[in-house]
Coordinates of C-alpha atoms and ligand atoms in Angstrom, one line a residue:
X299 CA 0.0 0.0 0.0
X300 CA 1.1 3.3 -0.5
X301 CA 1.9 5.6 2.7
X302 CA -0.6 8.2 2.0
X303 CA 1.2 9.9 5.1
X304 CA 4.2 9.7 3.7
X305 CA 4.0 12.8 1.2
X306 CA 7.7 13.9 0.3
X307 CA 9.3 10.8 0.9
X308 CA 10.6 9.5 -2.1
X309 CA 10.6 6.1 -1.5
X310 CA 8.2 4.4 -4.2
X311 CA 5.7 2.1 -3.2
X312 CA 5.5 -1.4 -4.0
X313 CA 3.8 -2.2 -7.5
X314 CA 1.3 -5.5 -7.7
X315 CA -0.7 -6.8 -10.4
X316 CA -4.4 -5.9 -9.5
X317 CA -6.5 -9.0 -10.7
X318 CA -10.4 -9.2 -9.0
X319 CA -9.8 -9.3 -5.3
X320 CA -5.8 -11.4 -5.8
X321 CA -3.5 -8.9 -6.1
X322 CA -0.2 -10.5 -7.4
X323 CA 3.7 -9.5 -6.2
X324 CA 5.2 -11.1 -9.6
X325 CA 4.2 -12.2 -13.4
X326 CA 4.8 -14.0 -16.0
X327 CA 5.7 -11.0 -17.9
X328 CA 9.4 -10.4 -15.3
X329 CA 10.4 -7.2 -14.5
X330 CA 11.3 -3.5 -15.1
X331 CA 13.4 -1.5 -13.7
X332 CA 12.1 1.6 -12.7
X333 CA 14.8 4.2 -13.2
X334 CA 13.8 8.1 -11.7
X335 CA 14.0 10.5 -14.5
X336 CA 14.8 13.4 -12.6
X337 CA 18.0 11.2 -10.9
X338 CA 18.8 8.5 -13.2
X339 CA 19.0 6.0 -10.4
X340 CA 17.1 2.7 -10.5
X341 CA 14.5 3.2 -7.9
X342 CA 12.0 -0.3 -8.2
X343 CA 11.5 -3.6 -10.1
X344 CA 7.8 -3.6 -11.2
X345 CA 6.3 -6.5 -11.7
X346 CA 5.3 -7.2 -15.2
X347 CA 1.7 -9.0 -16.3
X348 CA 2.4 -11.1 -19.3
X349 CA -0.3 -13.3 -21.1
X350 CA -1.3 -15.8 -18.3
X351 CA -1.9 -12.5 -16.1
X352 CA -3.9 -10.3 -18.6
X353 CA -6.1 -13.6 -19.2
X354 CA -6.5 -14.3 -15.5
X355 CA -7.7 -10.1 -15.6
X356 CA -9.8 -10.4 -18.6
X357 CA -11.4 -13.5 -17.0
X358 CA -12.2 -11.6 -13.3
X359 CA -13.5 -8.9 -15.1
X360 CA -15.9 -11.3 -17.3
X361 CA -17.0 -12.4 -14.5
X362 CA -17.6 -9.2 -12.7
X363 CA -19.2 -7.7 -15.3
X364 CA -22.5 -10.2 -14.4
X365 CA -22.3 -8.7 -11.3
X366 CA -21.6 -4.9 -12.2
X367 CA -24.1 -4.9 -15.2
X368 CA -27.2 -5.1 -12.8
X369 CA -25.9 -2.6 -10.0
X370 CA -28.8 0.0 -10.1
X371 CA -27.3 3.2 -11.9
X372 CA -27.7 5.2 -8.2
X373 CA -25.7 2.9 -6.8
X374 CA -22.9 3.2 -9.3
X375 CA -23.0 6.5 -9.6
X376 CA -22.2 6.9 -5.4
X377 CA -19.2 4.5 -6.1
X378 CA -18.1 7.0 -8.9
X379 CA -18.3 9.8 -6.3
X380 CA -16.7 8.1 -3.6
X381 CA -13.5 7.3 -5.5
X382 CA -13.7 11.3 -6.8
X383 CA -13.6 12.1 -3.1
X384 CA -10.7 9.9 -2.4
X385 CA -8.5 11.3 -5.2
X386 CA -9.1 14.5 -3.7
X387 CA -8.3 13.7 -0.6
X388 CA -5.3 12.2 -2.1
X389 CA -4.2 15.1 -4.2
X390 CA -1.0 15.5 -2.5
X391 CA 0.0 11.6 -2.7
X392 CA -0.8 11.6 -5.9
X393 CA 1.5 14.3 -6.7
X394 CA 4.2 12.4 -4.9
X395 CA 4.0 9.3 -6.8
X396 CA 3.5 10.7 -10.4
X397 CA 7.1 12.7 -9.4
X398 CA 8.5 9.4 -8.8
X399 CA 7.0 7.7 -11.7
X400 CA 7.9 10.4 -14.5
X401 CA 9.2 13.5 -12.9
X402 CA 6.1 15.7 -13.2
X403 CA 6.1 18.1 -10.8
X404 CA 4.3 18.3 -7.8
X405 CA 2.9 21.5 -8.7
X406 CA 1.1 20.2 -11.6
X407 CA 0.6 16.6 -10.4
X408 CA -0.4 17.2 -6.9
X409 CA -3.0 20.1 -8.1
X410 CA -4.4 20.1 -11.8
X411 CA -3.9 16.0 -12.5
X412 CA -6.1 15.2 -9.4
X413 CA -8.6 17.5 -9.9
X414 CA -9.5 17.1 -13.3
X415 CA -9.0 13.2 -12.8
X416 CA -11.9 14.1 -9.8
X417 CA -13.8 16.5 -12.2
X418 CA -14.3 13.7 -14.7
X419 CA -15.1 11.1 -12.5
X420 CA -17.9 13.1 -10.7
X421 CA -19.1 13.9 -14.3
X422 CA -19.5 10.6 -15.6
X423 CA -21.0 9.6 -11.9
X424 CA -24.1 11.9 -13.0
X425 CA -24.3 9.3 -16.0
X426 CA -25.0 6.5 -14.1
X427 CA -28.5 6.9 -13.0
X428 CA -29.6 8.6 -16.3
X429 CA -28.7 6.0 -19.3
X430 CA -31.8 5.5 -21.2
X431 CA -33.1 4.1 -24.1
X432 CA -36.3 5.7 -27.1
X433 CA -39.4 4.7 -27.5
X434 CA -40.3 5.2 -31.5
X435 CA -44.0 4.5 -32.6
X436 CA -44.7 3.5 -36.3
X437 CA -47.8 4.8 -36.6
X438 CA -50.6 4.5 -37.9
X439 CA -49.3 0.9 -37.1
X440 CA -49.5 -0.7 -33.9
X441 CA -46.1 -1.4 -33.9
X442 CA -43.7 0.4 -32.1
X443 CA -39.6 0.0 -30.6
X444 CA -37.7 0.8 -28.2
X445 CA -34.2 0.8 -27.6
X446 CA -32.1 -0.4 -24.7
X447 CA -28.4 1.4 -24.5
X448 CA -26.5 -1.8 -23.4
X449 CA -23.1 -2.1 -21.8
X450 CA -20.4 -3.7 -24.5
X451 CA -18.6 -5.7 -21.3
X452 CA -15.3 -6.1 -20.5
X453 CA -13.3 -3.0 -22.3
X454 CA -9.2 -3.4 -22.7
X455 CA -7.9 0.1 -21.7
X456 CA -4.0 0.9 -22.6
X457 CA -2.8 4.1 -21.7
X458 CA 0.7 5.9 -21.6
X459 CA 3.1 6.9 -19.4
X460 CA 3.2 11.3 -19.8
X461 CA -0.2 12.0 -17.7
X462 CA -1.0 8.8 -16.1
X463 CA -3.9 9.9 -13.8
X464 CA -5.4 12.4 -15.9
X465 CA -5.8 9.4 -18.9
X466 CA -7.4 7.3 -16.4
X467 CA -9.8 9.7 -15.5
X468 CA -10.8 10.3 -19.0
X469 CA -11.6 6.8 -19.4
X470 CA -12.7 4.5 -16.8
X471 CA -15.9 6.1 -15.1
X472 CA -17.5 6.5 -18.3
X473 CA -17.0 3.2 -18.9
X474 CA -18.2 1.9 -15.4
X475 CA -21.0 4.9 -15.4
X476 CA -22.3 2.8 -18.8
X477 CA -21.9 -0.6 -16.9
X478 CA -18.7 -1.9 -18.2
X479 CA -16.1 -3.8 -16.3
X480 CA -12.4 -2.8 -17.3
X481 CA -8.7 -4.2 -17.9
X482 CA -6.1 -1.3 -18.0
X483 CA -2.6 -2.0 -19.2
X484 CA -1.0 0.8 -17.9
X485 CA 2.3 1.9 -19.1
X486 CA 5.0 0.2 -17.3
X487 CA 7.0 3.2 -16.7
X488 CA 4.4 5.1 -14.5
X489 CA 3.0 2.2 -12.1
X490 CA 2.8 4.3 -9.1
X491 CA 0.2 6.4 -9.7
X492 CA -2.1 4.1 -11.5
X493 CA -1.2 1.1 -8.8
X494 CA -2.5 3.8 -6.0
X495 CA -5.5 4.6 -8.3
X496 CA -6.5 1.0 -8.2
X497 CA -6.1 1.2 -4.4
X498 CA -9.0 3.4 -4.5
X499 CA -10.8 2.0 -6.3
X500 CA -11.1 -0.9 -3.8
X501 CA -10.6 1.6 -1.2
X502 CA -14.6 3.4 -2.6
X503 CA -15.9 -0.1 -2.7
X504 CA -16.2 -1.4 -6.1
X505 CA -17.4 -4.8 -6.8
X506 CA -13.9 -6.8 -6.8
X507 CA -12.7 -7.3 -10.4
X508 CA -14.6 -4.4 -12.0
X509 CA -11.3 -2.5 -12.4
X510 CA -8.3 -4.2 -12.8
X511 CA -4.8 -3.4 -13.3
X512 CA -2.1 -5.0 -15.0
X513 CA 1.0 -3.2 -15.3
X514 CA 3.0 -4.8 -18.5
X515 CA 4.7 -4.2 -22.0
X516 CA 3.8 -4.7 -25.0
X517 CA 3.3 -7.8 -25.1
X518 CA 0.6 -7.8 -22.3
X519 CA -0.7 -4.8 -24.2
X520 CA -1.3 -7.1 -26.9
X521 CA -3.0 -10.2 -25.4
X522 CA -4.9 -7.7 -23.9
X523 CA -6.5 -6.8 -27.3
X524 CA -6.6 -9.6 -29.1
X525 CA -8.5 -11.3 -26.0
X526 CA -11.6 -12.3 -27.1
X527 CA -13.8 -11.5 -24.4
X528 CA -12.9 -8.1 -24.5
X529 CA -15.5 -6.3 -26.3
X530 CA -13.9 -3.0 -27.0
X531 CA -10.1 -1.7 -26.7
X532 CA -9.6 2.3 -25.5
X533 CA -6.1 3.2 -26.4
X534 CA -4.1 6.3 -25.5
X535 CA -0.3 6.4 -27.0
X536 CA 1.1 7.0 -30.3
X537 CA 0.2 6.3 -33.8
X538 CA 2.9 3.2 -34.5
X539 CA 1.3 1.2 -31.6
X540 CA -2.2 2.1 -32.6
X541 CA -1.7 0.7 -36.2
X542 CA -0.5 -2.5 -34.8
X543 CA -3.8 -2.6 -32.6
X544 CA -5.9 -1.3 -35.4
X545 CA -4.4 -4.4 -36.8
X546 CA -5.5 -6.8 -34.1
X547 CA -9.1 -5.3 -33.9
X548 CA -9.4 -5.8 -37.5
X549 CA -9.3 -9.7 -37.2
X550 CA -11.6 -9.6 -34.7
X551 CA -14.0 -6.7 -36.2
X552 CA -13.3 -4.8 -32.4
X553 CA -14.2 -1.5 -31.9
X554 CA -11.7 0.9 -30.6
X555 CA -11.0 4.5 -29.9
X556 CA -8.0 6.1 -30.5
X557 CA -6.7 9.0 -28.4
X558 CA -2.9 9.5 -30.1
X559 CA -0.2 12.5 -30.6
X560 CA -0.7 15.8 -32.0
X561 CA 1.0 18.7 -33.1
X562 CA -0.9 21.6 -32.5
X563 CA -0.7 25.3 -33.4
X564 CA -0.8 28.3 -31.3
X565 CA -1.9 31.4 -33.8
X566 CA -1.8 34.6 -32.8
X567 CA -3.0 37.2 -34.2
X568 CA -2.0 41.0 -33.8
X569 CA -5.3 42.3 -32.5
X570 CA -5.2 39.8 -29.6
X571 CA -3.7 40.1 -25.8
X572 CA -0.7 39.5 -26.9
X573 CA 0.8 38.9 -23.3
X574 CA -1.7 36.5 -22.5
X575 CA -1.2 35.0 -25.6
X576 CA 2.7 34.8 -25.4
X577 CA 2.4 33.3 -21.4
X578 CA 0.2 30.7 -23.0
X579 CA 2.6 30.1 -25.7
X580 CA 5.4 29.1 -23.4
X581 CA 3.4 27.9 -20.2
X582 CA 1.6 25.4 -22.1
X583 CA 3.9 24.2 -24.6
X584 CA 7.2 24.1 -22.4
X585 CA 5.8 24.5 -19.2
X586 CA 3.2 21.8 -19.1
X587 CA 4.8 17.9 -18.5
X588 CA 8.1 19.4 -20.1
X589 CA 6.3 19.5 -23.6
X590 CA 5.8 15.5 -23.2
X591 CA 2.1 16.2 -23.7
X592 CA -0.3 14.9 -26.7
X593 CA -2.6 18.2 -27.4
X594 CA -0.5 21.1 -26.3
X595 CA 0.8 24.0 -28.9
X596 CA 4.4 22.9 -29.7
X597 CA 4.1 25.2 -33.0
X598 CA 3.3 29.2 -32.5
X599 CA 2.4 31.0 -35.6
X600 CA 2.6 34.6 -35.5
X601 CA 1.0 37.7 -37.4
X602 CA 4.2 39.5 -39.2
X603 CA 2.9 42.9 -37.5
X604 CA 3.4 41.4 -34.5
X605 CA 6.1 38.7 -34.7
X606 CA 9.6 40.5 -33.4
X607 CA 7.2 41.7 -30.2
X608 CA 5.7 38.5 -29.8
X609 CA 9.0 35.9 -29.9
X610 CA 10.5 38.3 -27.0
X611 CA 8.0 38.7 -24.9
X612 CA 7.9 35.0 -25.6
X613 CA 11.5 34.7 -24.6
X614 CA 11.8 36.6 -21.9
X615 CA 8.8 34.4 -20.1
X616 CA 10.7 31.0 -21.5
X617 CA 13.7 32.2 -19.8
X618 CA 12.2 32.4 -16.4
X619 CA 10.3 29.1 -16.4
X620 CA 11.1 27.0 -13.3
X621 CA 13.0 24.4 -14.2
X622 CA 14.2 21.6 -11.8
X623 CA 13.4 18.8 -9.1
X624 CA 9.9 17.1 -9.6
X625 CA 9.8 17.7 -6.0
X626 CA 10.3 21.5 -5.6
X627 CA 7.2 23.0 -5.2
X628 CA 8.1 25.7 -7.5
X629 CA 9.0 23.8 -10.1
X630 CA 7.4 24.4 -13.6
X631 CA 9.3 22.2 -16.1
X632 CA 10.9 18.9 -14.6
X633 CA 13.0 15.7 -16.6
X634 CA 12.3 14.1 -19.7
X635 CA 11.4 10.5 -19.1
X636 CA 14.0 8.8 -20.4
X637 CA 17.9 9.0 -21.3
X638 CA 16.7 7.9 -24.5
X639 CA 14.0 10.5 -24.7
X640 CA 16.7 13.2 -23.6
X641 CA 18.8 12.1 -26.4
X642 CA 16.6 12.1 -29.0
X643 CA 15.3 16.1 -28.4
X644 CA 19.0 16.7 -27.9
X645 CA 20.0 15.2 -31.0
X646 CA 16.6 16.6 -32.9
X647 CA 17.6 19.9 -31.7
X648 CA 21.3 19.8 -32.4
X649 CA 20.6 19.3 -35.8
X650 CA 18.2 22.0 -36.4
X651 CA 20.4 24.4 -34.4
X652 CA 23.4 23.9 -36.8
X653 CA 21.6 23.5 -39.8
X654 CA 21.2 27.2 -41.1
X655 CA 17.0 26.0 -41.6
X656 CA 16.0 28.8 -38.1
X657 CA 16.9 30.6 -35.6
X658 CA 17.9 29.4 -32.1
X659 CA 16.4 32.1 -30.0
X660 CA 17.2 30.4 -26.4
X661 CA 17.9 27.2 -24.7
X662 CA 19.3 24.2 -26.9
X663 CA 22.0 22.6 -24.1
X664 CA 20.8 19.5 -22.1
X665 CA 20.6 20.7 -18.1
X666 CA 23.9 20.6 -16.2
X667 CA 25.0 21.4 -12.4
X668 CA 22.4 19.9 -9.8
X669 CA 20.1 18.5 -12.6
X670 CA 22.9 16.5 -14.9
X671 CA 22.6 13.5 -13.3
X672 CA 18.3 13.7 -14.7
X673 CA 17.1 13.9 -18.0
X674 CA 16.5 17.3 -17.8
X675 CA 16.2 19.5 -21.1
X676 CA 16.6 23.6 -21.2
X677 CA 13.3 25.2 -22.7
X678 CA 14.0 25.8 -26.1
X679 CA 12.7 28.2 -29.1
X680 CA 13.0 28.2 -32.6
X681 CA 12.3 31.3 -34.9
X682 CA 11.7 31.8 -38.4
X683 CA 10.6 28.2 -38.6
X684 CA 9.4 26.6 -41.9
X685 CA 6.2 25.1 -41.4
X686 CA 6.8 21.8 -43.7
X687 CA 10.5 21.5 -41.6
X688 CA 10.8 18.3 -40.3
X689 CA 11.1 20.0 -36.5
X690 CA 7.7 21.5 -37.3
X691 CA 5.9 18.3 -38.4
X692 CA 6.6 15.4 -36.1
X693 CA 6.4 15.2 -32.6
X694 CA 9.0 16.5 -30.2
X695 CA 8.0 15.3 -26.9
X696 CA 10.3 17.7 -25.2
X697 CA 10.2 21.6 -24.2
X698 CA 10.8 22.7 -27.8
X699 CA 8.7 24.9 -29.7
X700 CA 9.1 26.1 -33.4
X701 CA 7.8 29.9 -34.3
X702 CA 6.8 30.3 -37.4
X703 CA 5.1 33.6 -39.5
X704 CA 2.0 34.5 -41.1
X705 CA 0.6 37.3 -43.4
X706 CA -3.0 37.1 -43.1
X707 CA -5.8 34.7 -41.8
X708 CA -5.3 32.6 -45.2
X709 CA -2.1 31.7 -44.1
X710 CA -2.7 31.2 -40.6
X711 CA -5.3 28.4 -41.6
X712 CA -2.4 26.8 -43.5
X713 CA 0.1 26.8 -41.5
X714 CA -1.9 25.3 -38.6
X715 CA -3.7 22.6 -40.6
X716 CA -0.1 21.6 -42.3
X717 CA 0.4 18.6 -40.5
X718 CA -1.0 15.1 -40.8
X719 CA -2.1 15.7 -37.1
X720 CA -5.4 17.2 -35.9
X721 CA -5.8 17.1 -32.2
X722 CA -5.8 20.3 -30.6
X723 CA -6.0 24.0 -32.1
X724 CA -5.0 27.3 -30.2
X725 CA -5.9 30.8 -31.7
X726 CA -5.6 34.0 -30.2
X727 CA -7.8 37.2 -31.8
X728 CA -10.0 39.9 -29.9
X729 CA -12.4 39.7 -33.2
X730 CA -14.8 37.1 -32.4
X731 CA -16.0 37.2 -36.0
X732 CA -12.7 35.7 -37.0
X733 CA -12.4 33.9 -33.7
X734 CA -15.4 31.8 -35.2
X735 CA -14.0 31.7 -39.0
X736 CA -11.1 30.4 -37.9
X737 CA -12.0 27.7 -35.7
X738 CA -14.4 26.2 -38.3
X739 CA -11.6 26.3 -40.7
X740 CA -9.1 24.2 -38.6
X741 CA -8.5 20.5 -39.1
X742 CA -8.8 19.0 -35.7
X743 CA -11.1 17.9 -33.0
X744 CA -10.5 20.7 -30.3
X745 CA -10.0 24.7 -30.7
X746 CA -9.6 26.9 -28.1
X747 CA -9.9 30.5 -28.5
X748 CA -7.9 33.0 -26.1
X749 CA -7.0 30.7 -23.6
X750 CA -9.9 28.6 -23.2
X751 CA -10.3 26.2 -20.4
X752 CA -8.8 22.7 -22.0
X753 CA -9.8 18.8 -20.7
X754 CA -13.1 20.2 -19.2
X755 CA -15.3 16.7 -18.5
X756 CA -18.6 18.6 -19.9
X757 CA -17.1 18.3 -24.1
X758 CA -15.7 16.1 -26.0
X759 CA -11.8 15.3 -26.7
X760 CA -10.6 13.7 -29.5
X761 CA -8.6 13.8 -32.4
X762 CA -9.1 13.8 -36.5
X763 CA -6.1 12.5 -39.4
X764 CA -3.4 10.7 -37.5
X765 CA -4.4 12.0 -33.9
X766 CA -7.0 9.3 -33.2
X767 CA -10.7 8.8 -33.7
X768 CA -13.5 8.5 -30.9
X769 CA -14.3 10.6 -28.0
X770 CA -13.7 11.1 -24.1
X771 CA -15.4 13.3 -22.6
X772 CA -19.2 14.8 -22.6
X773 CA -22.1 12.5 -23.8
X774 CA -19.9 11.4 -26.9
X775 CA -17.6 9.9 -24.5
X776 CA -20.4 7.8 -22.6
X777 CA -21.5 6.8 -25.7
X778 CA -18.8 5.1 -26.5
X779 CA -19.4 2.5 -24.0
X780 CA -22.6 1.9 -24.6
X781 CA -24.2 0.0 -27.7
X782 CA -27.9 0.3 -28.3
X783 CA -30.4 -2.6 -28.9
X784 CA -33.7 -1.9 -31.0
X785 CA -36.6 -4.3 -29.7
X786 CA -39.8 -4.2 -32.1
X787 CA -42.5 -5.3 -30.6
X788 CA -46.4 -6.0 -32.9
X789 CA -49.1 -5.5 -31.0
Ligands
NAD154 P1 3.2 4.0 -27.2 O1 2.3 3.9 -28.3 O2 4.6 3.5 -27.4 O3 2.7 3.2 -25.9 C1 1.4 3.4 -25.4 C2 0.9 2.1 -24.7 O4 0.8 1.1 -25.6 C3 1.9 1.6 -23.6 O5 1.1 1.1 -22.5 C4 2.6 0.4 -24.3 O6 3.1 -0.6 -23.4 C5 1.5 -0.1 -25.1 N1 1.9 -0.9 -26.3 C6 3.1 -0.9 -27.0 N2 3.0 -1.8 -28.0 C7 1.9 -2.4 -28.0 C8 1.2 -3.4 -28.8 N3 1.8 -3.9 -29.8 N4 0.0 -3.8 -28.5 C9 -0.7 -3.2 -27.4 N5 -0.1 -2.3 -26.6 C10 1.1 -1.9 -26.9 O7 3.2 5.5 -26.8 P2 4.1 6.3 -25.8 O8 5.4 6.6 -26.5 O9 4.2 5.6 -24.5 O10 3.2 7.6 -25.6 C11 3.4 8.8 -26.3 C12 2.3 8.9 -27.3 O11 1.0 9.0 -26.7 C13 2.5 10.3 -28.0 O12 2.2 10.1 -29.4 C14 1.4 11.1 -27.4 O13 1.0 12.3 -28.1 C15 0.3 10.1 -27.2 N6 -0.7 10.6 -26.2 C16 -2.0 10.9 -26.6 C17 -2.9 11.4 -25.7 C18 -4.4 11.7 -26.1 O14 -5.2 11.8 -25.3 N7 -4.6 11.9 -27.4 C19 -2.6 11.5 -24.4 C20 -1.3 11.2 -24.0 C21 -0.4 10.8 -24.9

């Protein structure tokens, strides 16, 4: 159990496989070694489900989902609030153990993480005692039907590492609000946070076996989809890994829904607040998980007018950002999550730096002094950034942002929608007229206009092109766990 006491040690807790009420201390999947990313030192061995496990998961939640299915929708829905209550109660753990897991800091992942993670889980918990079905009358006949909106059963959930309790959040009580049970693969590199989430789920008093967890690679990940009494697979990770599921589903005709990376663009034009727009610029794209996020700005496109004003205000924000220990309450930007990860934005950014293509405006050198032993990163801006540059076009998954230029709206529109990627959008404008205009015109599933609130529970989230299909969040993201049953009936 974690020690919810315990809230700056830095000692993790141990990790178990959570299967129906058996939690286990070892699979057949071996082990990981946990390294800290804001150290580099080892720090656990996590226990690894492999195909026996994720079978002995699928099968608990089988056969709690006969159990779970005819729960009255009241009684869910207190279930759903209880565990709201307990993340909140447990913000502060919870900030703990996501520092340990992948260096987020405890300002965002003791505050924001729990609280949406809550905010969605007391949304979907107002669900549960309203899914109904249609009653649709043929007349003149005497026939009519109705429709009942079913649960699908057990659902395979895979999620990633970069914002572990916020993605579980997203998923699981609208899946348990519809009725399903679940089997999350969670990424094995951030255990902690989602073995604790499991402890409170027990903890609120679900039904044993209606969530379980099964920390494990790819493999498990795997088995997990191609299982066949998993009914639907919810994935949340990148685009090579979804094709390989897409191709799994596909033998089995599964349904999925696929929340994967992005690429967004931040465009400001020069009738907005341009201060507000220039802290959002950096905040979000540098400042929030180091940049290792799926729908934040990591391109800024800027009006000409505007541009020189824009990039220094810009940079004279970026150079003030916090940057340091997970731990430090004042810390804005911690470690990447990897050496691997650290190397590859290193080497991305070397390359652009020396290749004559931009303008290196600041940052560019990995973190020395206190933080060298980490896989720390210095915020970095380019300028005068090509939109069809390589740097501009794939994911960075680091605090690296490319600026680029625009002439007029046309442009704008282009430049944002130049990417095969289409989760979020970011404009900034005081006219509302062209607020509107714009946002129709942009190629993705969310847009936010001056700083709008993003991940609310109340609308959907989701991407178009290579950023996914399906929806969390809102009434789209209920539906998605629920499948609906026509009965005819002749009088
Ligand atoms: P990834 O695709 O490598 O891994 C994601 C998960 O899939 C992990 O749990 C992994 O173990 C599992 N997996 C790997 N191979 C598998 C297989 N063959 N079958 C089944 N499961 C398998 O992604 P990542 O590098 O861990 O995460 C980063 C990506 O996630 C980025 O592209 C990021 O933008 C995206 N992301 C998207 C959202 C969103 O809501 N749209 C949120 C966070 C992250």
């Amino acid at each position: 159990m974690s020690k919810a006491g315990d809230k700056q040690s830095k000692t993790p807790p141990q990790v178990r496989l959570m299967i129906g009420d058996c939690p286990l201390d070892e699979g057949s999947g071996g082990f990981h070694t946990h390294i800290n990313p804001a150290t580099g030192k080892p720090q656990a061995e996590i226990p690894l489900a492999g195909v026996t496990e994720i079978d002995q998961a699928v099968e608990a939640a089988e056969r709690a989902f006969e159990i779970w299915r005819r729960v009255p929708g009241a009684e869910r829905r207190d279930l759903l609030l209880r565990l709201a209550g307990l993340i909140r109660e447990n913000a502060a753990e919870f900030g703990r153990l996501a520092a340990l897991d992948c260096g987020i800091p405890v300002m965002v992942g003791g505050t924001f993480a729990p609280q949406i993670a809550a905010e969605w889980i007391t949304y979907y918990a107002g669900w549960a005692d309203k899914i109904e079905g249609q009653v649709v009358l043929s007349y003149p006949s005497d026939d009519f039907a109705y429709t009942l909106s079913e649960p699908y059963g057990v659902i395979g959930m895979i999620t990633t590492w970069n914002g572990p309790l916020v993605s579980l959040g997203m998923k699981v009580p609208a899946a348990l609000a519809a009725g399903n049970t679940v089997v999350i693969k969670p990424s094995e590199i951030s255990p902690f946070v989602t073995q604790f989430f499991a402890e409170l789920v027990e903890r609120a008093g679900f039904p044993a076996g209606v969530v379980n967890m099964v920390p494990g690679g790819p493999a498990a990940g795997q088995r997990l989809v191609e299982h066949p009494a998993v009914q639907k697979v919810s994935f949340t990770g990148g685009p090579v890994t979804a094709r390989k599921i897409m191709h799994s589903c596909a033998e089995a005709l599964k349904p999925m829904v696929m929340e994967l990376g992005g690429k967004a663009c931040n465009l400001i034009f020069a009738d907005a607040d341009l201060d507000n727009a220039a802290e959002q610029a950096v905040y979000e794209s540098l400042g929030v998980l180091s940049g290792q996020a799926c729908a934040i700005p990591s391109r800024v496109a800027i009006e000409h007018s505007v541009y020189d004003e824009v990039v220094e205000k810009m940079a004279s924000i970026a150079s003030k950002l916090p940057v340091g220990d997970p731990f430090d309450p004042a810390t804005l930007v911690g470690p990447l999550i990897s050496e691997a990860a650290v190397k590859r934005v290193k080497g991305l950014v070397d390359e652009a730096a020396s290749s004559g293509r931009m303008r290196l405006v600041m940052g560019g050198e990995r973190c020395g002094g206190d933080l060298a032993g980490g896989y720390y990163m210095a915020p970095t801006l380019f300028a005068d950034v090509d939109p069809q540059d390589p740097l501009a076009q794939g994911e960075i998954f680091g605090p690296v942002l490319t600026i680029h230029r625009f002439n007029n709206e046309e442009e704008a529109i282009a430049i944002a929608n130049a990417t095969p990627y289409g989760l979020g959008g970011y404009l900034h404008t005081s006219n509302i007229k062209r607020g509107h205009r714009v946002a129709a015109a942009l190629k993705t599933g969310n847009v936010y206009i001056n700083r709008a609130r993003t991940l609310a529970a109340q609308v959907p989230f989701g991407g178009v092109g290579i950023s996914g299909f399906g929806r969390e969040g809102g009434r789209p993201g209920l539906e998605e766990f629920l499948r609906h049953k026509n009965i005819g009936l002749s009088q």
